[in-house]
Short mmCIF file of C-alpha atoms and ligand atoms in Angstrom, two decimals:
data_model
loop_
_atom_site.label_atom_id
_atom_site.label_comp_id
_atom_site.label_asym_id
_atom_site.label_seq_id
_atom_site.Cartn_x
_atom_site.Cartn_y
_atom_site.Cartn_z
CA MET A 1393 0.56 -5.14 21.45
CA LEU A 1394 -1.67 -7.82 22.51
CA ILE A 1395 -4.16 -10.27 20.95
CA GLY A 1396 -7.08 -11.75 22.72
CA ILE A 1397 -8.96 -14.72 21.11
CA ASP A 1398 -11.86 -16.73 22.16
CA ASP A 1399 -14.29 -19.17 21.10
CA THR A 1400 -12.65 -21.09 18.38
CA ASP A 1401 -13.04 -24.50 19.86
CA SER A 1402 -15.94 -26.87 19.78
CA ASN A 1403 -17.19 -30.03 21.43
CA GLU A 1404 -15.79 -31.87 18.26
CA GLY A 1405 -12.21 -31.23 18.79
CA MET A 1406 -10.62 -27.89 17.86
CA CYS A 1407 -9.11 -26.19 20.86
CA THR A 1408 -8.27 -22.37 21.12
CA THR A 1409 -5.13 -23.24 23.07
CA TYR A 1410 -3.71 -24.90 20.02
CA LEU A 1411 -4.56 -21.81 17.88
CA ALA A 1412 -2.75 -19.59 20.38
CA ALA A 1413 0.32 -21.88 20.60
CA LEU A 1414 0.48 -21.83 16.75
CA LEU A 1415 0.11 -18.10 16.57
CA ALA A 1416 2.70 -17.57 19.42
CA ASP A 1417 5.08 -19.57 17.17
CA GLU A 1418 4.22 -18.01 13.86
CA LEU A 1419 3.77 -14.34 15.04
CA LYS A 1420 7.52 -14.32 15.73
CA ALA A 1421 7.76 -12.79 12.28
CA PHE A 1422 6.24 -9.62 13.54
CA GLY A 1423 8.03 -9.19 16.76
CA THR A 1424 9.22 -10.74 19.86
CA VAL A 1425 6.43 -12.85 21.45
CA SER A 1426 6.36 -12.84 25.28
CA ASP A 1427 7.26 -16.13 26.88
CA PHE A 1428 3.93 -17.15 28.03
CA PRO A 1429 0.53 -16.81 26.26
CA TYR A 1430 -2.34 -16.27 28.63
CA LEU A 1431 -4.93 -18.96 29.10
CA VAL A 1432 -7.81 -17.47 31.13
CA ARG A 1433 -10.73 -19.37 32.28
CA LEU A 1434 -14.08 -17.57 32.56
CA ASN A 1435 -17.21 -18.00 34.59
CA PRO A 1436 -17.64 -21.78 34.51
CA SER A 1437 -21.42 -21.73 34.99
CA ILE A 1438 -22.15 -20.00 31.65
CA PRO A 1439 -24.41 -22.34 29.81
CA TYR A 1440 -23.43 -21.42 26.24
CA LYS A 1441 -19.75 -21.43 26.81
CA THR A 1442 -17.51 -23.76 24.58
CA ARG A 1443 -16.03 -26.75 26.38
CA GLY A 1444 -13.44 -25.23 28.89
CA ASN A 1445 -14.69 -21.60 28.69
CA ALA A 1446 -11.02 -20.40 28.06
CA ALA A 1447 -9.82 -17.25 26.35
CA LEU A 1448 -6.26 -16.94 24.98
CA GLY A 1449 -3.97 -13.84 24.95
CA ILE A 1450 -0.66 -13.29 23.20
CA GLU A 1451 1.64 -10.36 23.80
CA ILE A 1452 4.10 -9.18 21.07
CA SER A 1453 6.65 -6.50 20.97
CA LEU A 1454 6.41 -5.30 17.37
CA PHE A 1455 9.47 -4.91 15.05
CA ASP A 1456 7.45 -2.31 12.97
CA GLU A 1457 4.75 -0.33 14.60
CA SER A 1458 3.49 1.26 11.34
CA LEU A 1459 -0.36 1.01 10.52
CA GLU A 1460 0.59 -1.15 7.56
CA SER A 1461 2.41 -3.66 9.55
CA LYS A 1462 -0.44 -3.67 12.21
CA LYS A 1463 -2.92 -4.36 9.55
CA GLU A 1464 -0.69 -7.22 8.08
CA LEU A 1465 -0.61 -8.75 11.47
CA ILE A 1466 -4.29 -8.66 11.86
CA SER A 1467 -4.91 -10.21 8.58
CA PHE A 1468 -2.35 -12.95 9.22
CA ALA A 1469 -4.06 -13.71 12.60
CA THR A 1470 -7.54 -13.56 10.93
CA ASN A 1471 -6.60 -15.92 8.49
CA LYS A 1472 -5.25 -18.46 10.99
CA ILE A 1473 -8.39 -18.08 13.18
CA GLU A 1474 -10.57 -18.90 9.97
CA GLU A 1475 -8.37 -21.76 9.08
CA TYR A 1476 -8.39 -23.36 12.57
CA ALA A 1477 -11.73 -22.32 14.22
CA ASP A 1478 -14.57 -25.05 13.93
CA LEU A 1479 -17.04 -22.72 12.37
CA SER A 1480 -19.39 -25.67 11.71
CA CYS A 1481 -20.14 -26.10 15.42
CA GLU A 1482 -23.06 -24.18 16.55
CA LYS A 1483 -21.50 -23.18 19.79
CA THR A 1484 -18.31 -21.81 18.15
CA ASN A 1485 -18.60 -18.05 17.75
CA PRO A 1486 -14.99 -16.76 17.42
CA GLY A 1487 -13.72 -13.41 18.26
CA ALA A 1488 -10.36 -11.62 18.47
CA VAL A 1489 -9.23 -8.31 19.74
CA PHE A 1490 -6.12 -6.52 18.95
CA ILE A 1491 -4.89 -3.70 21.25
CA PHE A 1492 -1.75 -1.74 20.46
CA ASP A 1493 0.51 -0.04 22.88
CA GLU A 1494 -1.08 3.47 22.36
CA ALA A 1495 -4.19 2.29 24.10
CA TYR A 1496 -2.65 0.28 26.93
CA VAL A 1497 -2.81 2.91 29.69
CA SER A 1498 -6.38 4.27 29.08
CA LEU A 1499 -7.90 0.63 28.66
CA ARG A 1500 -5.97 -1.01 31.44
CA ARG A 1501 -8.54 -0.31 34.25
CA PRO A 1502 -11.83 -0.79 32.22
CA LEU A 1503 -10.49 -3.98 30.76
CA ASN A 1504 -9.55 -5.10 34.33
CA ASP A 1505 -13.05 -4.64 35.36
CA PHE A 1506 -14.26 -6.54 32.22
CA PHE A 1507 -11.82 -9.44 32.90
CA LYS A 1508 -13.08 -9.70 36.60
CA LYS A 1509 -16.70 -9.61 35.68
CA ALA A 1510 -16.32 -12.28 32.89
CA VAL A 1511 -14.68 -14.62 35.53
CA THR A 1512 -17.26 -14.14 38.22
CA ASP A 1513 -20.44 -12.78 36.51
CA VAL A 1514 -22.45 -13.01 33.39
CA VAL A 1515 -21.49 -10.64 30.53
CA GLU A 1516 -23.67 -10.34 27.49
CA ILE A 1517 -22.43 -9.92 23.84
CA GLU A 1518 -24.00 -6.38 23.74
CA GLU A 1519 -21.67 -5.42 26.60
CA ALA A 1520 -18.54 -6.52 24.73
CA ALA A 1521 -19.68 -4.90 21.46
CA ALA A 1522 -20.42 -1.50 23.22
CA PHE A 1523 -16.91 -1.75 24.95
CA LEU A 1524 -15.35 -2.21 21.61
CA LYS A 1525 -17.33 0.43 19.79
CA SER A 1526 -16.22 3.17 22.37
CA ALA A 1527 -12.65 1.86 22.40
CA GLU A 1528 -12.24 1.81 18.62
CA SER A 1529 -13.69 5.31 18.32
CA ASP A 1530 -11.26 6.61 20.91
CA PHE A 1531 -8.33 4.61 19.61
CA SER A 1532 -9.03 4.35 15.83
CA ASN A 1533 -5.55 2.96 14.97
CA SER A 1534 -4.93 1.11 18.13
CA VAL A 1535 -7.93 -1.10 18.87
CA PHE A 1536 -9.30 -3.47 16.22
CA HIS A 1537 -11.64 -6.66 16.52
CA ILE A 1538 -13.01 -9.42 14.24
CA SER A 1539 -15.78 -11.59 15.00
CA MET A 1540 -17.50 -14.57 13.34
CA LYS A 1541 -21.01 -15.70 13.59
CA ASN A 1542 -22.64 -14.27 16.64
CA GLY A 1543 -19.26 -12.93 17.92
CA ARG A 1544 -19.72 -14.35 21.42
CA GLY A 1545 -16.00 -14.90 21.46
CA LEU A 1546 -15.48 -11.18 21.80
CA ILE A 1547 -16.43 -11.40 25.58
CA GLY A 1548 -13.39 -13.65 26.32
CA ALA A 1549 -11.21 -12.01 23.78
CA LEU A 1550 -11.68 -8.55 25.82
CA ALA A 1551 -11.53 -10.43 29.17
CA VAL A 1552 -8.10 -12.07 28.42
CA CYS A 1553 -6.83 -8.54 27.30
CA GLY A 1554 -7.74 -7.27 30.72
CA ALA A 1555 -5.81 -10.13 32.34
CA VAL A 1556 -2.73 -9.42 30.16
CA LEU A 1557 -2.69 -5.71 31.05
CA ASN A 1558 -3.38 -6.35 34.77
CA PRO A 1559 -0.82 -8.92 35.69
CA ASP A 1560 -1.47 -8.74 39.50
CA TRP A 1561 -3.66 -11.66 39.83
CA ASP A 1562 -2.83 -15.08 41.31
CA ALA A 1563 -1.36 -16.98 38.21
CA THR A 1564 -0.50 -20.58 37.83
CA TYR A 1565 1.03 -22.30 34.67
CA GLU A 1566 0.10 -25.02 32.46
CA TYR A 1567 2.36 -26.90 29.86
CA LEU A 1568 0.32 -28.19 26.97
CA ALA A 1569 1.76 -30.65 24.42
CA TYR A 1570 0.04 -31.17 21.10
CA ARG A 1571 -0.40 -34.22 18.91
CA LEU A 1572 0.89 -34.40 15.28
CA PRO A 1573 -2.00 -33.03 13.23
CA LYS A 1574 -2.23 -36.43 11.32
CA ASN A 1575 -3.16 -38.02 14.70
CA TRP A 1576 -6.06 -35.68 15.51
CA GLY A 1577 -8.58 -37.62 13.28
CA SER A 1578 -12.18 -37.15 13.16
CA ASN A 1579 -13.03 -39.98 15.43
CA GLY A 1580 -10.35 -39.23 18.13
CA GLY A 1581 -7.54 -40.45 15.78
CA PRO A 1582 -5.18 -43.22 16.80
CA LYS A 1583 -5.29 -43.97 20.62
CA ARG A 1584 -3.15 -41.47 22.55
CA PHE A 1585 0.08 -42.87 23.81
CA VAL A 1586 1.15 -41.38 27.10
CA GLU A 1587 2.88 -43.74 29.51
CA THR A 1588 1.03 -43.64 32.87
CA GLU A 1589 4.18 -44.69 34.77
CA SER A 1590 5.97 -41.61 33.49
CA LEU A 1591 3.11 -39.38 34.40
CA ILE A 1592 3.28 -40.88 38.01
CA LEU A 1593 6.92 -40.08 38.01
CA ALA A 1594 6.35 -36.50 36.74
CA ASP A 1595 3.84 -36.12 39.54
CA LYS A 1596 6.05 -37.59 42.21
CA THR A 1597 8.98 -35.46 41.04
CA THR A 1598 7.31 -32.16 41.01
CA ALA A 1599 4.35 -32.30 43.31
CA PRO A 1600 3.17 -30.16 45.36
CA GLU A 1601 4.45 -27.64 42.75
CA THR A 1602 2.43 -29.36 40.09
CA TRP A 1603 -1.10 -30.89 40.58
CA ASP A 1604 -3.87 -32.90 38.71
CA THR A 1605 -1.51 -34.95 36.63
CA ILE A 1606 -2.73 -38.14 38.29
CA ASP A 1607 -6.04 -38.91 40.06
CA TYR A 1608 -5.15 -41.37 42.83
CA ASP A 1609 -8.87 -41.18 44.17
CA LYS A 1610 -9.89 -43.85 41.52
CA LYS A 1611 -10.28 -47.12 43.28
CA SER A 1612 -8.92 -49.23 40.65
CA LYS A 1613 -5.63 -47.76 39.49
CA PRO A 1614 -3.94 -44.28 39.09
CA PHE A 1615 -5.95 -42.33 36.35
CA PRO A 1616 -4.11 -39.81 34.12
CA VAL A 1617 -6.22 -36.78 34.43
CA CYS A 1618 -3.96 -34.78 32.52
CA VAL A 1619 -4.59 -36.60 29.14
CA PRO A 1620 -7.64 -35.58 27.39
CA GLY A 1621 -9.82 -37.98 25.23
CA GLY A 1622 -11.42 -37.65 21.89
CA ASN A 1623 -10.55 -35.34 19.11
CA ASP A 1624 -8.69 -32.84 21.23
CA PRO A 1625 -5.30 -31.85 19.63
CA VAL A 1626 -3.85 -31.63 23.21
CA LEU A 1627 -1.95 -34.82 24.10
CA PHE A 1628 -1.46 -33.86 27.75
CA GLY A 1629 -1.18 -30.98 30.01
CA ILE A 1630 0.77 -30.45 33.27
CA ARG A 1631 -0.51 -27.70 35.63
CA GLY A 1632 1.64 -26.10 38.31
CA ASP A 1633 2.76 -23.14 40.33
CA SER A 1634 5.68 -22.13 38.11
CA SER A 1635 6.89 -22.58 34.51
CA ASP A 1636 9.92 -24.27 35.82
CA ALA A 1637 7.82 -26.90 37.65
CA VAL A 1638 5.60 -27.71 34.76
CA LEU A 1639 8.52 -28.03 32.41
CA LYS A 1640 10.38 -30.17 34.74
CA ALA A 1641 7.41 -32.56 35.05
CA ALA A 1642 6.98 -32.43 31.27
CA LYS A 1643 10.53 -33.67 30.78
CA CYS A 1644 9.55 -36.90 32.73
CA VAL A 1645 6.79 -37.79 30.32
CA VAL A 1646 7.09 -40.64 27.81
CA SER A 1647 4.62 -40.23 24.91
CA GLU A 1648 3.96 -40.37 21.11
CA GLU A 1649 5.56 -37.67 19.10
CA ILE A 1650 4.70 -34.14 19.92
CA GLU A 1651 4.05 -31.36 17.21
CA ARG A 1652 4.48 -28.50 19.42
CA SER A 1653 4.22 -27.52 23.21
CA ARG A 1654 3.79 -24.36 25.01
CA VAL A 1655 3.70 -23.18 28.64
CA PHE A 1656 0.64 -20.85 29.38
CA LYS A 1657 0.16 -18.41 32.15
CA THR A 1658 -3.34 -19.09 33.63
CA ASN A 1659 -5.77 -18.41 36.27
CA GLN A 1660 -6.50 -22.03 36.74
CA GLY A 1661 -6.52 -23.37 40.33
CA THR A 1662 -6.90 -19.96 41.84
CA ASP A 1663 -10.54 -19.87 42.89
CA ALA A 1664 -10.91 -16.57 40.94
CA HIS A 1665 -14.55 -17.48 40.13
CA LEU A 1666 -15.68 -17.58 43.90
CA ILE A 1667 -17.81 -14.63 45.36
CA LEU A 1668 -18.02 -14.40 49.19
CA ALA A 1669 -21.71 -14.69 50.17
CA GLU A 1670 -22.65 -13.68 53.68
CA SER A 1671 -26.22 -14.90 53.23
CA PHE A 1672 -27.62 -17.54 51.11
CA SER A 1673 -30.16 -15.19 49.84
CA ASP A 1674 -27.67 -13.21 48.06
CA MET A 1675 -26.75 -16.11 45.81
CA LEU A 1676 -27.63 -15.68 42.20
CA PRO A 1677 -27.94 -18.51 39.38
CA LEU A 1678 -24.77 -18.94 37.22
CA HIS A 1679 -22.31 -17.51 39.86
CA SER A 1680 -19.98 -19.36 42.18
CA TYR A 1681 -19.70 -18.78 45.81
CA LEU A 1682 -17.72 -19.34 49.04
CA SER A 1683 -20.13 -19.34 52.08
CA LYS A 1684 -20.80 -20.77 55.49
CA GLY A 1685 -23.64 -22.70 57.12
CA THR A 1686 -24.73 -25.31 59.48
CA VAL A 1687 -25.94 -28.75 58.23
CA SER A 1688 -29.61 -29.07 58.76
CA SER A 1689 -30.25 -32.37 57.10
CA LYS A 1690 -28.27 -35.51 56.59
CA SER A 1691 -27.18 -36.21 53.03
CA GLU A 1692 -29.33 -38.49 50.89
CA THR A 1693 -27.83 -40.39 48.06
CA ILE A 1694 -30.08 -40.21 45.04
CA GLU A 1695 -30.15 -42.10 41.83
CA GLY A 1696 -26.81 -41.93 40.02
CA GLY A 1697 -24.88 -41.79 43.16
CA HIS A 1698 -25.28 -38.10 43.70
CA ASP A 1699 -25.47 -36.67 47.25
CA ILE A 1700 -27.87 -33.98 48.37
CA PHE A 1701 -28.10 -32.22 51.75
CA GLN A 1702 -29.01 -29.06 53.16
CA ILE A 1703 -27.34 -26.26 55.30
CA GLN A 1704 -28.76 -23.29 57.07
CA ASP A 1705 -27.05 -19.86 57.30
CA ASP A 1706 -27.02 -17.55 60.28
CA TYR A 1707 -30.21 -15.68 58.79
CA GLY A 1708 -32.34 -18.73 58.62
CA ASN A 1709 -32.01 -19.25 54.89
CA PHE A 1710 -31.58 -22.82 53.67
CA LEU A 1711 -29.38 -23.97 51.00
CA LYS A 1712 -29.30 -27.31 48.94
CA CYS A 1713 -25.79 -28.67 48.40
CA ALA A 1714 -24.94 -31.39 46.05
CA ALA A 1715 -21.93 -33.55 45.63
CA PHE A 1716 -22.32 -35.27 42.26
CA GLU A 1717 -21.24 -38.75 41.42
CA PRO A 1718 -17.98 -37.93 39.59
CA THR A 1719 -16.61 -36.02 42.58
CA GLY A 1720 -15.64 -39.47 43.94
CA ASP A 1721 -14.55 -40.08 47.43
CA PHE A 1722 -15.60 -36.63 48.46
CA ARG A 1723 -19.06 -38.04 48.84
CA HIS A 1724 -17.87 -40.40 51.44
CA ILE A 1725 -17.08 -37.15 53.59
CA ILE A 1726 -20.56 -35.58 52.67
CA ARG A 1727 -22.31 -38.75 53.86
CA GLU A 1728 -20.83 -38.39 57.28
CA LEU A 1729 -22.07 -34.88 57.94
CA ILE A 1730 -24.89 -34.58 60.49
CA PRO A 1731 -27.24 -31.76 61.64
CA GLY A 1732 -25.38 -29.30 63.53
CA ASP A 1733 -21.99 -29.61 61.72
CA GLU A 1734 -20.53 -26.20 60.82
CA ILE A 1735 -18.99 -26.01 57.24
CA ARG A 1736 -17.60 -23.66 54.73
CA VAL A 1737 -18.74 -24.30 51.15
CA CYS A 1738 -17.45 -23.62 47.80
CA GLY A 1739 -19.26 -24.20 44.54
CA SER A 1740 -21.35 -22.92 41.71
CA PHE A 1741 -25.10 -22.08 42.21
CA LYS A 1742 -27.34 -23.54 39.72
CA ASN A 1743 -31.00 -24.80 39.80
CA GLU A 1744 -31.20 -23.53 43.51
CA THR A 1745 -28.36 -25.91 44.39
CA LEU A 1746 -24.80 -25.29 45.28
CA ASN A 1747 -22.58 -27.76 43.37
CA LEU A 1748 -19.74 -28.44 45.74
CA GLU A 1749 -16.15 -28.10 44.71
CA LYS A 1750 -14.83 -28.33 48.34
CA ILE A 1751 -15.85 -27.84 51.88
CA LYS A 1752 -14.18 -27.05 55.23
CA ILE A 1753 -15.55 -28.76 58.25
CA LEU A 1754 -15.28 -26.05 60.88
CA LYS A 1755 -16.97 -27.69 63.84
CA LEU A 1756 -18.41 -31.33 64.34
CA ALA A 1757 -21.66 -31.57 66.22
CA GLU A 1758 -21.81 -34.02 69.11
CA GLU A 1759 -24.05 -37.15 68.44
CA PHE A 1760 -25.14 -39.32 71.40
CA GLU A 1761 -26.83 -42.64 71.55
CA SER A 1762 -28.60 -44.32 74.57
CA VAL A 1763 -27.01 -47.65 75.69
CA ASN A 1764 -27.39 -49.90 78.56
CA PRO A 1765 -25.15 -48.44 81.33
CA ASN A 1766 -21.94 -50.15 82.67
CA CYS A 1767 -21.96 -51.67 86.05
CA PRO A 1768 -20.65 -49.27 88.68
CA ILE A 1769 -18.60 -52.04 90.30
CA CYS A 1770 -17.09 -54.31 87.73
CA GLY A 1771 -17.50 -51.93 84.64
CA LYS A 1772 -19.19 -54.61 82.43
CA LYS A 1773 -22.21 -53.76 80.36
CA THR A 1774 -25.43 -54.21 82.41
CA GLU A 1775 -28.45 -56.12 81.16
CA SER A 1776 -32.05 -54.89 81.07
CA ALA A 1777 -33.96 -56.09 84.20
CA GLY A 1778 -37.31 -56.02 82.39
CA VAL A 1779 -39.64 -53.25 80.99
CA GLY A 1780 -39.42 -50.31 83.40
CA GLN A 1781 -37.14 -52.26 85.69
CA GLY A 1782 -33.80 -50.53 85.13
CA PHE A 1783 -30.55 -52.40 84.45
CA ARG A 1784 -28.58 -54.85 86.42
CA CYS A 1785 -25.23 -56.58 86.53
CA LYS A 1786 -25.65 -60.30 86.84
CA LYS A 1787 -22.43 -60.90 88.58
CA CYS A 1788 -22.38 -58.04 91.04
CA LYS A 1789 -26.15 -57.75 91.55
CA THR A 1790 -25.87 -53.85 91.08
CA LYS A 1791 -28.89 -51.96 89.69
CA THR A 1792 -28.92 -48.78 87.54
CA GLU A 1793 -32.17 -46.95 86.71
CA SER A 1794 -31.75 -45.45 83.28
CA LYS A 1795 -29.84 -45.77 80.08
CA ALA A 1796 -26.49 -43.90 79.56
CA GLU A 1797 -25.93 -41.39 76.92
CA VAL A 1798 -22.67 -41.95 75.12
CA LEU A 1799 -21.02 -39.94 72.47
CA ILE A 1800 -20.92 -41.57 69.05
CA PRO A 1801 -17.42 -41.31 67.57
CA ARG A 1802 -17.40 -39.26 64.35
CA LYS A 1803 -15.58 -40.72 61.38
CA ILE A 1804 -14.55 -37.34 59.89
CA SER A 1805 -12.68 -34.57 61.41
CA VAL A 1806 -12.46 -30.83 60.95
CA GLY A 1807 -10.50 -29.49 57.78
CA TRP A 1808 -10.71 -29.16 54.23
CA TYR A 1809 -12.09 -31.69 51.77
CA GLU A 1810 -12.20 -31.38 47.99
CA VAL A 1811 -13.60 -33.30 44.89
CA SER A 1812 -11.47 -35.73 42.97
CA PRO A 1813 -9.05 -34.23 40.46
CA SER A 1814 -11.00 -35.66 37.66
CA ALA A 1815 -13.99 -33.76 38.77
CA ARG A 1816 -12.28 -30.44 39.62
CA ARG A 1817 -13.26 -27.24 37.72
CA HIS A 1818 -10.44 -25.57 35.94
CA LEU A 1819 -10.67 -22.52 38.19
CA SER A 1820 -11.08 -24.32 41.44
CA LYS A 1821 -8.01 -24.01 43.66
CA PRO A 1822 -6.81 -27.51 44.72
CA LEU A 1823 -5.98 -27.91 48.36
CA ILE A 1824 -2.37 -28.80 47.41
CA ARG A 1825 -1.98 -25.07 46.64
CA TYR A 1826 -3.05 -24.01 50.10
CA SER A 1827 -0.67 -22.38 52.50
CA LYS A 1828 -0.56 -23.62 56.07
CA ASP A 1829 -2.35 -20.58 57.09
CA GLU A 1830 -5.03 -21.21 54.57
CA LEU A 1831 -5.56 -24.66 55.64
CA ILE A 1832 -6.18 -23.58 59.19
CA SER A 1833 -8.13 -20.36 58.73
ZN1 ZN B 876 -20.86 -55.72 87.87
#
């Protein structure tokens, strides 16, 4: 059977991954819990999402498949959700879905569609409710749900069930370590202790199989991206391509005492949210796209250090692109783009603007400047001989009529460029994960 949970966390601290890690440990009383709970990120552009827009799934092979035992499990999980969900937060609207084996085959495909839609598109609560109504009437003893407050969490709860039942997607892993509950505190608790040197070692030991542990992009000193702040029960998280890699990295870390830890199977770092857009006119708000265009205006840096420029597609549509201040050194690349450069763009479309996650420079335009020509004899730069008089070399007495056009060397080259790890969206695929072919194509 599987359990999908969503929307128990809040901006104040509680985190659904902790609840899932706790349930994965405690549900061992009911059956064999599969090695990796699922941590699935949904459409990052949804405005009413909780912090990370994550949904959690746990799969269990039950010891006892009787209806009584199923109900016992549901009530156990419900109590835990009630205990740990931050119901006081307006944005926290928990939902949980329980799907037992008898319904797996029939629900696999519709749940897969639901999962894909929740990652790339906008799903309303009504759609989740209708799905559950129909599934619960078809499988009265095999599909159950609970919801609290407006029940928005049912969307993610169903979506993660689709992810668990259709494991064919590009998966990555994240090791999460949790602080002792006494350290959570309402004001962030005592300062987190995670030794940065040990995180650098973890990164050096396991990269490129792990990523986004340290942000080296910060000018001052290496920044531990993998350590959250505030009230979050998470102490640190290591992301990587395999469970072995993230566990190996975690072993290097020197930190305060950990209450529990868990490796999650995730869709983080996979670009699952991106939709291919041929034309900019196909772009809809609250969706994320991969597209292509030609730079039509040079970037302008606006107040706050954000960079804005415009590109044009093959059909004559214009698109505003933004690289916000937190994207870091990425903006230095953006500022070097000139009209005529051809680029691939990835990002979320909001307020008529594509918020860039990464770009690929496909072709650089040639830029020329007019300069005094060189002397045809000695090769030295000539001087102006007066208005309309051409140019002459003092030494050789040669004369040249007009200025020379020379190519201005470009400071950037073709290839992929991405935002700083600190600014990366959970779903965005880091370049470190790209194969050689993907980097070229
Ligand atoms: Zn000369």
